[in-house]
Coordinates of C-alpha atoms in Angstrom, one line a residue:
X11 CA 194.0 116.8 102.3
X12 CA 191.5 114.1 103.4
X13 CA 188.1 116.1 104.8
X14 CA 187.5 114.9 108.4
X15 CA 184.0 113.5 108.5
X16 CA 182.4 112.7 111.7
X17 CA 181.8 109.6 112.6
X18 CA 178.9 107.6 113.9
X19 CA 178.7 106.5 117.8
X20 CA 179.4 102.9 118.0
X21 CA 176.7 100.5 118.0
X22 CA 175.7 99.0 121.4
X23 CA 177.1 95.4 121.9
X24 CA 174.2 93.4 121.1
X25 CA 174.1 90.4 124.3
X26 CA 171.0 88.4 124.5
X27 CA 171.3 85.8 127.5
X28 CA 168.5 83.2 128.2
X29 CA 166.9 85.2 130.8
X30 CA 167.2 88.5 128.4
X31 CA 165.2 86.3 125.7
X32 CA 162.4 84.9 127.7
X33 CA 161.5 88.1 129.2
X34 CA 161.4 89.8 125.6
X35 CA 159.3 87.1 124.1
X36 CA 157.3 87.1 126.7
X37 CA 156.2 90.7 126.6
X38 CA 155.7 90.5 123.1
X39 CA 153.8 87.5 122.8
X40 CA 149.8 87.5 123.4
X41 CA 148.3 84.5 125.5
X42 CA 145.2 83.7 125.3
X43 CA 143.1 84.6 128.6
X44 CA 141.1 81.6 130.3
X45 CA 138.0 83.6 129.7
X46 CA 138.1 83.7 126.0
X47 CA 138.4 79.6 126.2
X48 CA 134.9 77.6 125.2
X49 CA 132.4 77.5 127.1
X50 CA 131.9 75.0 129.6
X51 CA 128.3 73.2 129.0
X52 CA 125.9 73.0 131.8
X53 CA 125.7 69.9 133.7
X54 CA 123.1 67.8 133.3
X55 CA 122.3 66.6 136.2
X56 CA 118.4 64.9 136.7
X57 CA 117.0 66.5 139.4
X58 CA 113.7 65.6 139.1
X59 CA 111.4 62.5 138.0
X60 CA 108.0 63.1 136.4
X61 CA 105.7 60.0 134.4
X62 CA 103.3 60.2 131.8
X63 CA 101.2 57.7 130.3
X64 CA 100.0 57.6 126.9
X65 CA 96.7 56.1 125.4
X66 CA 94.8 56.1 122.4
X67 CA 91.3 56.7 122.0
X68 CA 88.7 55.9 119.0
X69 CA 86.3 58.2 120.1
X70 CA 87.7 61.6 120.5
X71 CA 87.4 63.8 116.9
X72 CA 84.1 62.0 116.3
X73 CA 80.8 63.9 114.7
X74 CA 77.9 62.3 117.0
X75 CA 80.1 64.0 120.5
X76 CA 77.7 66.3 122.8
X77 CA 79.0 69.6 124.0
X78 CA 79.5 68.3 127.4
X79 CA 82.0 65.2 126.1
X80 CA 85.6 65.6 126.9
X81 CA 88.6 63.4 126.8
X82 CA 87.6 61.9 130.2
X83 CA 84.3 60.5 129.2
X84 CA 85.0 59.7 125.5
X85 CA 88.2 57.7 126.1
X86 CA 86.9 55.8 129.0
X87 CA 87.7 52.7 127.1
X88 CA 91.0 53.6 125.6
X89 CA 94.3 51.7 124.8
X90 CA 97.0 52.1 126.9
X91 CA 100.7 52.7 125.0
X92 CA 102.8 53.1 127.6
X93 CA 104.2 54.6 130.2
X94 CA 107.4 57.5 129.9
X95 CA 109.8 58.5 133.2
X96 CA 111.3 61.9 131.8
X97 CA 114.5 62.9 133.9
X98 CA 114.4 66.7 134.5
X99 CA 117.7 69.7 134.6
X100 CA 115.8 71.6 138.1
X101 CA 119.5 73.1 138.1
X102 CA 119.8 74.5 134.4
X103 CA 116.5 75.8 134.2
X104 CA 114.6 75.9 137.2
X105 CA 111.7 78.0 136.6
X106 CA 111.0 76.1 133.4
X107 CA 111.1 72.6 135.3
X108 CA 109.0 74.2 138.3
X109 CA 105.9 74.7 135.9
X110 CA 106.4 71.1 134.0
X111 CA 106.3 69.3 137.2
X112 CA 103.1 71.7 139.0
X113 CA 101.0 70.5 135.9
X114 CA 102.4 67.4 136.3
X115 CA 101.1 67.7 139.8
X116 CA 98.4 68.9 139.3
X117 CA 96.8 65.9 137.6
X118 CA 95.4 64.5 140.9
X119 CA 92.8 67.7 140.9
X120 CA 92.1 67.6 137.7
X121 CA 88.3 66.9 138.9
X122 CA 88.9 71.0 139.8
X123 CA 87.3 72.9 137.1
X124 CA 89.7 75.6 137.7
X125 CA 92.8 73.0 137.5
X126 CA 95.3 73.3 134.9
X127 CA 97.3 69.6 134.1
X128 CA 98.3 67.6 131.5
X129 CA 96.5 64.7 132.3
X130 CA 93.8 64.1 129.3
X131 CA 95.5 66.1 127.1
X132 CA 96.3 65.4 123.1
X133 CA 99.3 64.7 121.7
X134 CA 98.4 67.1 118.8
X135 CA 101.0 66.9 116.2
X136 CA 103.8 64.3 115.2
X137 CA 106.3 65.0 112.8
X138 CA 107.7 61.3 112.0
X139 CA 111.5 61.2 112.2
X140 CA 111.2 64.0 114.3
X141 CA 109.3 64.9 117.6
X142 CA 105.6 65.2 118.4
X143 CA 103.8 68.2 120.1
X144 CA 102.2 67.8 123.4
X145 CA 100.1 70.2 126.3
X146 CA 99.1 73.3 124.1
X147 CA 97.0 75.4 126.0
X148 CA 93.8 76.3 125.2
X149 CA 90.3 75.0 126.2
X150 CA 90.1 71.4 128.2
X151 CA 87.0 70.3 126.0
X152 CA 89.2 70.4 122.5
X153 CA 91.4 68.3 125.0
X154 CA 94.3 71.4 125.7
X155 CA 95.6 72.2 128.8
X156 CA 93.7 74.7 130.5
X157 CA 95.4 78.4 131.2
X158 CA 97.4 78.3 133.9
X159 CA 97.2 81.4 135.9
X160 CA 98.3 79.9 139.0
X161 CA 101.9 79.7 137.3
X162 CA 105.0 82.4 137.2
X163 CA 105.6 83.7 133.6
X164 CA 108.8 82.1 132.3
X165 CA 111.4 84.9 131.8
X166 CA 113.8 81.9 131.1
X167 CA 112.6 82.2 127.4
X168 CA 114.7 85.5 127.0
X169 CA 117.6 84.0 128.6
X170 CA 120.4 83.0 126.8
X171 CA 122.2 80.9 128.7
X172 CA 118.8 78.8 129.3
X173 CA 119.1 77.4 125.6
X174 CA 122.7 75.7 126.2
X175 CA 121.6 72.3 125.4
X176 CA 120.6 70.5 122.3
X177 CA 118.2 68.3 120.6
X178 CA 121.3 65.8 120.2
X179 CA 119.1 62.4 120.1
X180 CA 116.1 60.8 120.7
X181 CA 113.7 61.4 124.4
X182 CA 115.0 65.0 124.5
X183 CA 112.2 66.8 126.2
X184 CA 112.3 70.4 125.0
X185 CA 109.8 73.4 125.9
X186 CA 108.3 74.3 122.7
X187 CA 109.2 78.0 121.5
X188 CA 109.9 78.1 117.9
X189 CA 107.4 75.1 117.0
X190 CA 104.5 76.7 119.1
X191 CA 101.8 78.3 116.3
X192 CA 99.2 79.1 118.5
X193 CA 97.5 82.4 117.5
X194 CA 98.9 85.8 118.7
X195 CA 95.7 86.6 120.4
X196 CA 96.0 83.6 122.5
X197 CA 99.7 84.3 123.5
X198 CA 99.4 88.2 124.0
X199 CA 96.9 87.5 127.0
X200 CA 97.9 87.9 130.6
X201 CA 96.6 83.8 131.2
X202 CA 98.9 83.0 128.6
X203 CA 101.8 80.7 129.6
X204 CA 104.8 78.9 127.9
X205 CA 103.6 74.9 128.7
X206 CA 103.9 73.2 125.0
X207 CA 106.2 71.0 124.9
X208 CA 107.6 68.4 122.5
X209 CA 110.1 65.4 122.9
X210 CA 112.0 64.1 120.0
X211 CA 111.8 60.7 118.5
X212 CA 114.7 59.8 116.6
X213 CA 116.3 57.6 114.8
X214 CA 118.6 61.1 114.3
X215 CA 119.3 64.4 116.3
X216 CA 117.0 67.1 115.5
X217 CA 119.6 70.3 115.1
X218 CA 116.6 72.6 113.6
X219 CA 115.1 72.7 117.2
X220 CA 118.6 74.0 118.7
X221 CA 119.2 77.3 120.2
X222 CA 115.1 78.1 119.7
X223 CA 113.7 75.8 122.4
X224 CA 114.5 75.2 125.8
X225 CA 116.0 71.8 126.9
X226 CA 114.8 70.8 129.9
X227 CA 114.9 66.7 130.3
X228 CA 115.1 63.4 128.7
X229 CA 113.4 60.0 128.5
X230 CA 114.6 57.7 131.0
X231 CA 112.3 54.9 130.3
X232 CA 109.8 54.4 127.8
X233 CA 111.5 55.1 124.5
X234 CA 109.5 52.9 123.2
X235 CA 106.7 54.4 123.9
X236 CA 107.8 57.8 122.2
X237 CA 108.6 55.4 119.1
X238 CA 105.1 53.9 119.0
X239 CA 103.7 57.5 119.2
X240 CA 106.0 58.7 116.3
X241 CA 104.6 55.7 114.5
X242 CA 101.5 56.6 114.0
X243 CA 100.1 58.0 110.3
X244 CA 99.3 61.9 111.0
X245 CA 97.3 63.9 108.4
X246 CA 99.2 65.4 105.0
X247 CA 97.7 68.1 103.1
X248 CA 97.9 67.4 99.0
X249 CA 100.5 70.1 97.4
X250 CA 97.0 71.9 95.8
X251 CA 96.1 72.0 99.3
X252 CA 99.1 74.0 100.7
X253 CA 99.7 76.1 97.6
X254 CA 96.0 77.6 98.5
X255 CA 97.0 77.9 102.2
X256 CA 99.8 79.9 101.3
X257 CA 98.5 82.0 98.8
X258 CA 95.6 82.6 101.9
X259 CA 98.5 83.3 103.9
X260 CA 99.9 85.8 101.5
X261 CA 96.6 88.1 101.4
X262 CA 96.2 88.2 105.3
X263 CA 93.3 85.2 105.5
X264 CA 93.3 84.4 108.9
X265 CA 91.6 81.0 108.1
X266 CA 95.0 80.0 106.5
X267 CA 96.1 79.2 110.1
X268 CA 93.6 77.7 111.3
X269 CA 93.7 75.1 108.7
X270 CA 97.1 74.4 109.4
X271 CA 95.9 73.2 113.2
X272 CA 94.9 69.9 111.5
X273 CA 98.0 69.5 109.4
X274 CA 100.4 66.5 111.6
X275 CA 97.4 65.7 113.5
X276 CA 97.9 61.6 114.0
X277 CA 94.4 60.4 112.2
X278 CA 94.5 58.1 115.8
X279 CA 94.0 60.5 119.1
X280 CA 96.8 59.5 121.5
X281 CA 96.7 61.6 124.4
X282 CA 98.2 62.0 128.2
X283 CA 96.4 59.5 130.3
X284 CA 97.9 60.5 133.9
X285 CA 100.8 62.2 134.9
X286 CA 102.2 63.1 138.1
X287 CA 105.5 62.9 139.9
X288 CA 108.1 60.8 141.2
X289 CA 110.1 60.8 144.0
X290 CA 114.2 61.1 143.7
X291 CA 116.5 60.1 146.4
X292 CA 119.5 61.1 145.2
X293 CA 120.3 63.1 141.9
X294 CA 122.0 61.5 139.1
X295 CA 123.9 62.1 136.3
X296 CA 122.6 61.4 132.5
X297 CA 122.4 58.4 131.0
X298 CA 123.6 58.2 127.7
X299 CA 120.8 57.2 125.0
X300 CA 120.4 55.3 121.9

């Protein structure tokens, strides 16, 4: 006699339609959100107009100088190299175009005592191929920009967002963060501001500078005159000269630093002439560079 097993339920008829499959891939499938798509860069667009002309003067770094000479009275009879418009982002980075253009304004008091500006300041390091250093603050007679206490401190430096764009070609104009070396003493006290800045010369992007220091504006005329500046022969230290620096360095000599000041310095003192602003009727977009 055959033993009576028991059989399994019958499968369920298996019918897919269109609809049946669009719904099931649908829930199974993973899209993308629009918030996890790249980030949209900021938009450039030039609020603002500053100038700045450059000069260079014979005189400045001389022995014979008295203690009362400054940029003012030495360079009386300086060359002119040009004059640079710089474009500025006011909607990117506000706060940080804000305090460029006051000691940009500020240049018409510069007769103040207590003024802080720009205007006959040095240009006080060039890194050919690369950028050059301008308005490190200090004291006005070593031709630095005086403190500026009248100015808000710039808590766009701890902001992310405020590093968006790049050194990408040459007349970028860039608040100097990473490149700054002035001593910590200077920038732990409560007159200390972040006003150095640097603009790039070209021929190439600088991608070193990204992501460390704030863009804030670009050459619109005058690349020229960045060119000539970059042009100019700066001081090199001999290799014995740096392997002692560093090996100062190393054992905590504080004088290791301070010899570094000189190193870049262009052997010819070009500094900021005048300065001030310019008036924009309407904002405009970017131009694209060379």
């Amino acid at each position: 006699m055959a033993s009576s097993l028991p059989q399994p339920p019958p499968l369920p008829s298996l019918h897919f339609t269109r609809r049946s499959l669009l719904l099931t891939s649908t829930s199974t499938l993973s899209f993308p959100s629009l918030s996890s798509s790249a980030t949209i860069p900021p938009n450039p667009t030039i609020t603002d107009r500053v100038f700045m002309e450059f000069g260079l003067c014979p005189n400045f770094f001389l022995p014979n100088r008295t203690l009362g000479d400054t940029i003012s009275t030495l360079c009386s009879d300086s060359t002119s190299v040009g004059r640079v418009i710089i474009g500025l982002y006011g909607n990117i980075v506000p706060l940080t175009v804000s305090n460029f253009k006051s000691l940009c304004i500020s240049a018409s008091n510069s007769n103040n005592p207590d003024s802080s500006s720009y205007k006959n300041t040095l240009v006080h390091k060039v890194f050919p191929g690369q950028y050059f250093l301008a308005g490190r603050q200090g004291r006005p007679e070593k031709g630095e920009v005086r403190p500026p206490r009248h100015l808000p401190r710039n808590i766009e430096t701890v902001d992310p967002t405020a590093f968006a764009l790049t050194h990408s070609r040459p007349g970028v104009v860039s608040l100097s963060l990473s490149e700054n070396d002035d001593d910590d003493e200077i920038k732990f006290s409560p007159d200390y501001r972040n006003i150095e800045f640097l603009i790039t010369t070209g021929p190439g992007p600088c991608p070193q500078l990204d992501s460390k220091n704030i863009v804030f504006g670009t050459v619109l005329e005058g690349l020229d005159v960045i060119t000539s500046i970059a042009s100019l022969p700066t001081y090199q230290p001999a290799e014995r000269i740096r392997q002692f620096n560093d090996l100062a360095e190393f054992f905590g000599d504080e004088r290791a630093q301070n010899a570094r000041a000189i190193w870049s310095r262009p052997l010819t003192t070009v500094y900021i002439s005048n300065c001030g602003v310019l008036e924009v009727a309407k904002p405009s977009l970017t131009p694209s560079l060379p």
